[in-house]
CSV table of C-alpha atoms in Angstrom, one decimal:
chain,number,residue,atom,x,y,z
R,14,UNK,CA,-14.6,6.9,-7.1
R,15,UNK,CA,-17.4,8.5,-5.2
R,16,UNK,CA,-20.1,5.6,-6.7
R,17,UNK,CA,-17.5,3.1,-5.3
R,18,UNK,CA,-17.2,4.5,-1.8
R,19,UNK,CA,-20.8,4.2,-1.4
R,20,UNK,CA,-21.4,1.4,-2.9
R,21,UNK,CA,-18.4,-0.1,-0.2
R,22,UNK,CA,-17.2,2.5,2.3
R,23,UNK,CA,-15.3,-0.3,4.3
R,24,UNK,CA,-13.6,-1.5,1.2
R,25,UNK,CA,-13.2,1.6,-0.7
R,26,UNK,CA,-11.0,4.1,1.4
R,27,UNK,CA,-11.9,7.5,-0.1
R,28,UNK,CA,-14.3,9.3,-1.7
R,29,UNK,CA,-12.1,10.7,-4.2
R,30,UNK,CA,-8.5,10.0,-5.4
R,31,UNK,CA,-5.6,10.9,-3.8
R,32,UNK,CA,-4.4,14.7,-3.9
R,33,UNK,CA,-0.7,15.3,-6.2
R,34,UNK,CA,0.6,16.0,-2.8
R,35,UNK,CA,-0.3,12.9,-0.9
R,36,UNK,CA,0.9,10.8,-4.3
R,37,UNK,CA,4.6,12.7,-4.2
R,38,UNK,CA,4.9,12.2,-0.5
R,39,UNK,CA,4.2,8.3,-0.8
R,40,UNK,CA,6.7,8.3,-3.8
R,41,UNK,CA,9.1,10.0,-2.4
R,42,UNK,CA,10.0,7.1,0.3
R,43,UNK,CA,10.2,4.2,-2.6
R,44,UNK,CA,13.0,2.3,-3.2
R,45,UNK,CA,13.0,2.0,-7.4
R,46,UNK,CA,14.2,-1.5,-8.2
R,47,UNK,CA,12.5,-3.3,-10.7
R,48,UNK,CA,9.5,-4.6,-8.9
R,49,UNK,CA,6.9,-2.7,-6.9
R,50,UNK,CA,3.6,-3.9,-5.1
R,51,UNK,CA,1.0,-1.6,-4.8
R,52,UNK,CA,-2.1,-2.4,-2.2
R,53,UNK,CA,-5.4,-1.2,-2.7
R,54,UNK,CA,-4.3,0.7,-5.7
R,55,UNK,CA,-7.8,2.0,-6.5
R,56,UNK,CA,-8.6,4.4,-9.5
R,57,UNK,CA,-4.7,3.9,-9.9
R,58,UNK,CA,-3.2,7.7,-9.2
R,59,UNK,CA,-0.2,6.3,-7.2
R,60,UNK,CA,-0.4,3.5,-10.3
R,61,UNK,CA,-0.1,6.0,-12.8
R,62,UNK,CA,3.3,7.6,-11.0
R,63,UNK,CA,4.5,4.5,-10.7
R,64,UNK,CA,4.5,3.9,-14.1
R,65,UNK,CA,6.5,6.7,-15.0
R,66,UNK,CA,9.5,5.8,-13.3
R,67,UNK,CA,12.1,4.1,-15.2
R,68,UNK,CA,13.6,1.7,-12.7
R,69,UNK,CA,10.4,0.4,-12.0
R,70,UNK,CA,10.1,-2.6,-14.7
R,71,UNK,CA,6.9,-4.3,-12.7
R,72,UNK,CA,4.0,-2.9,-10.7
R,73,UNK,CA,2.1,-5.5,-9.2
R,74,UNK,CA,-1.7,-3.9,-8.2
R,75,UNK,CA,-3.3,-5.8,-5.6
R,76,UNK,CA,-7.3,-4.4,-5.9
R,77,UNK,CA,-10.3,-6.4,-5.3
R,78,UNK,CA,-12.8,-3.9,-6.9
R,79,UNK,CA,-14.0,-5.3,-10.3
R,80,UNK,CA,-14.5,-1.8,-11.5
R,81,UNK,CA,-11.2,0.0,-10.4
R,82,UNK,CA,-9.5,-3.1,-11.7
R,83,UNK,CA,-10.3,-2.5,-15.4
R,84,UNK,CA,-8.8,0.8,-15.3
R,85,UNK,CA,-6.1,-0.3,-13.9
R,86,UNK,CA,-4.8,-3.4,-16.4
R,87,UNK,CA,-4.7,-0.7,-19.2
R,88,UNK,CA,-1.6,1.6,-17.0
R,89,UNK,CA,2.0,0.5,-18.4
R,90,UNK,CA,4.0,-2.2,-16.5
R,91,UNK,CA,1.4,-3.1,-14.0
R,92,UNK,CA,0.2,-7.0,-13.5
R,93,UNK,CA,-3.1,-6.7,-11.5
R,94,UNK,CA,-4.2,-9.7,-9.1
R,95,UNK,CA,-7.8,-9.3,-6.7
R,96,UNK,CA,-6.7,-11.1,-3.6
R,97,UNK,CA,-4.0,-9.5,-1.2
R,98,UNK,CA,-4.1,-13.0,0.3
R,99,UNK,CA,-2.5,-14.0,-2.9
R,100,UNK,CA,0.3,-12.0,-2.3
R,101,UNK,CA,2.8,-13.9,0.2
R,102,UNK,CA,2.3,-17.2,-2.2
R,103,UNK,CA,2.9,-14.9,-5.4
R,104,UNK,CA,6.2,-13.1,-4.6
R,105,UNK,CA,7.5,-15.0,-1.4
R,106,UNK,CA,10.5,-16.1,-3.7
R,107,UNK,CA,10.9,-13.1,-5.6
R,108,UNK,CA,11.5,-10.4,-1.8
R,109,UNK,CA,10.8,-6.5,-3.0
R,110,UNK,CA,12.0,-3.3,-1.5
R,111,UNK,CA,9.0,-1.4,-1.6
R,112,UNK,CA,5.1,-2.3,-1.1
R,113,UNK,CA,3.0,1.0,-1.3
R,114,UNK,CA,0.0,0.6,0.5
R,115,UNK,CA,-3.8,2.4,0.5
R,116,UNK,CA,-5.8,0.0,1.6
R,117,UNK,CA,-8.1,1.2,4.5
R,118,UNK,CA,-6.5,-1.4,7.5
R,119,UNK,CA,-8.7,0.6,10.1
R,120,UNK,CA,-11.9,-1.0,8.9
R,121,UNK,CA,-10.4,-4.3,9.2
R,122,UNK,CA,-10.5,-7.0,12.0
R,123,UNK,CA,-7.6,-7.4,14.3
R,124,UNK,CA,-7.3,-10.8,13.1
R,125,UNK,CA,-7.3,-9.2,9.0
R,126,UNK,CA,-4.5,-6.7,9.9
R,127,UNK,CA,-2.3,-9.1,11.3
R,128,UNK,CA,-2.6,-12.0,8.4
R,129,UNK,CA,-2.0,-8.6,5.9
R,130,UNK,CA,0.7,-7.6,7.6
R,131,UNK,CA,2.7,-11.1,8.4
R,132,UNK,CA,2.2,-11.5,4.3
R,133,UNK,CA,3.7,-8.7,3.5
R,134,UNK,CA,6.7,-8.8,6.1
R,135,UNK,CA,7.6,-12.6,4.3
R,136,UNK,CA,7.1,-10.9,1.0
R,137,UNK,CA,9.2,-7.9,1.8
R,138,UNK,CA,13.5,-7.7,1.7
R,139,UNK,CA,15.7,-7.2,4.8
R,140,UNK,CA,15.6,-3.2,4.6
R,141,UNK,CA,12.3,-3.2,2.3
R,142,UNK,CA,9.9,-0.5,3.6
R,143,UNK,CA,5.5,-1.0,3.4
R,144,UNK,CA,4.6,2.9,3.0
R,145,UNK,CA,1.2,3.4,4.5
R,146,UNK,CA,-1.1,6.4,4.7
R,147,UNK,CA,-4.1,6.6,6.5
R,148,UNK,CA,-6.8,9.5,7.5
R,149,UNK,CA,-5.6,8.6,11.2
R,150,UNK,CA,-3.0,9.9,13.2
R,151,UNK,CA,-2.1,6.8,14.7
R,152,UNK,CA,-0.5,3.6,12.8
R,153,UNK,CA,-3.4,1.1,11.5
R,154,UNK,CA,-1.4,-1.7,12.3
R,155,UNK,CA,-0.3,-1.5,16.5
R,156,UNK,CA,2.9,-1.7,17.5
R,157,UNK,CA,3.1,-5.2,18.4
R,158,UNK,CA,2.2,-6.3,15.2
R,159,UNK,CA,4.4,-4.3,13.7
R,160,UNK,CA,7.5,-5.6,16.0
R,161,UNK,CA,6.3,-9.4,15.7
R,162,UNK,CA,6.8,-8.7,11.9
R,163,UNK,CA,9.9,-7.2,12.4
R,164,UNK,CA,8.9,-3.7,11.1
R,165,UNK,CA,10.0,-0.1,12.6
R,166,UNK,CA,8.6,2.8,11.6
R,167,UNK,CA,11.2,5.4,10.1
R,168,UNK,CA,8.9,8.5,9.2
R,169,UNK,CA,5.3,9.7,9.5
R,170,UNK,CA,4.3,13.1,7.9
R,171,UNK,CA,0.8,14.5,7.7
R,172,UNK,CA,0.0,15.6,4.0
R,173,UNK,CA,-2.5,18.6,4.6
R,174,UNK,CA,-3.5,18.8,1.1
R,175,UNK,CA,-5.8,16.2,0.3
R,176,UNK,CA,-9.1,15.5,1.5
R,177,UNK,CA,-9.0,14.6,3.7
R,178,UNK,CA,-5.6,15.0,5.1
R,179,UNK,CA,-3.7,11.6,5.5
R,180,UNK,CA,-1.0,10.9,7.3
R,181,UNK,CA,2.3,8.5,5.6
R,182,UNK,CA,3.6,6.1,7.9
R,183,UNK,CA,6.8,4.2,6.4
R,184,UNK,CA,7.9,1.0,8.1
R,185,UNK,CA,11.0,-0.4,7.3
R,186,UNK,CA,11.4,-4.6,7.7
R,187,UNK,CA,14.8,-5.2,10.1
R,188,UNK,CA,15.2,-9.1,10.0
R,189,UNK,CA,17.6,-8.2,13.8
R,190,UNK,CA,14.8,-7.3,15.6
């Protein structure tokens, strides 16, 4: 993980993997039916809890790291693609509940975040939540994206123990708004 950060800082988010606590407190906000997306899944911690879940049949890994990607074909149940930019074509038809999300928006251009997020508002289900951490204490995504996309955010917590401490955002796609 370290290698990878400094090979790529922009694209790889950490330097090392996520703490047990920061992985629970993601978890803890998913919706278990059948079919997950996971964004930026990395060295695959979140994967790997994933995985364990029963009701969870598929975990689609979105990771565009060659390296991170080989680890992460050999974890149980998961189906791993490169491009998040394959996403909205992929599962447009198929609408999940839950898209877990580690991918470092706050390098990413304005124009990036938006394209990101509009993908994964078609790909998400009336009521689906996108749960987001980031190392900042303000949403990666602004709040007018969010509301063109018809997302609300319904919880933030700051997870002290990891390094360094993130913060989980969880947005929740309202097709009212």
């Amino acid at each position: 993980m370290i290698i990878e950060f400094l090979r790529n800082p922009k694209n790889t988010g950490s330097v090392i993997s996520s703490s047990q606590f920061l992985v629970q407190e993601m978890i803890s906000h998913i919706s278990p039916e059948n079919t997950i997306i996971e964004l930026g899944a990395g060295s695959g911690v979140i994967t790997r809890k994933l995985a364990e879940i029963q009701s969870v049949d598929t975990i689609y890994t979105y990771e565009n790291n060659p390296i991170f990607h080989k680890s992460l074909i050999k974890i149980d149940k998961t189906i791993c693609v490169s491009d998040l930019f394959t996403m909205k074509d992929r599962h447009q038809h198929q609408k999940v509940k839950t898209i877990i999300s580690s991918i470092p928006f706050v390098n990413f251009s304005t124009e990036t975040k938006a394209k990101a997020l509009n993908d994964i508002s078609t790909v998400l289900e009336h009521g689906g939540k996108l749960i987001q951490y980031t190392y900042l204490n303000r949403c990666p995504f602004g709040t007018k994206n969010l509301r063109e996309n018809k997302l609300i955010q319904t919880n933030m917590k700051k997870v002290w123990l990891n390094f360094p401490p993130a913060t989980v955002f969880v947005y929740e796609k309202n097709n009212h708004l």
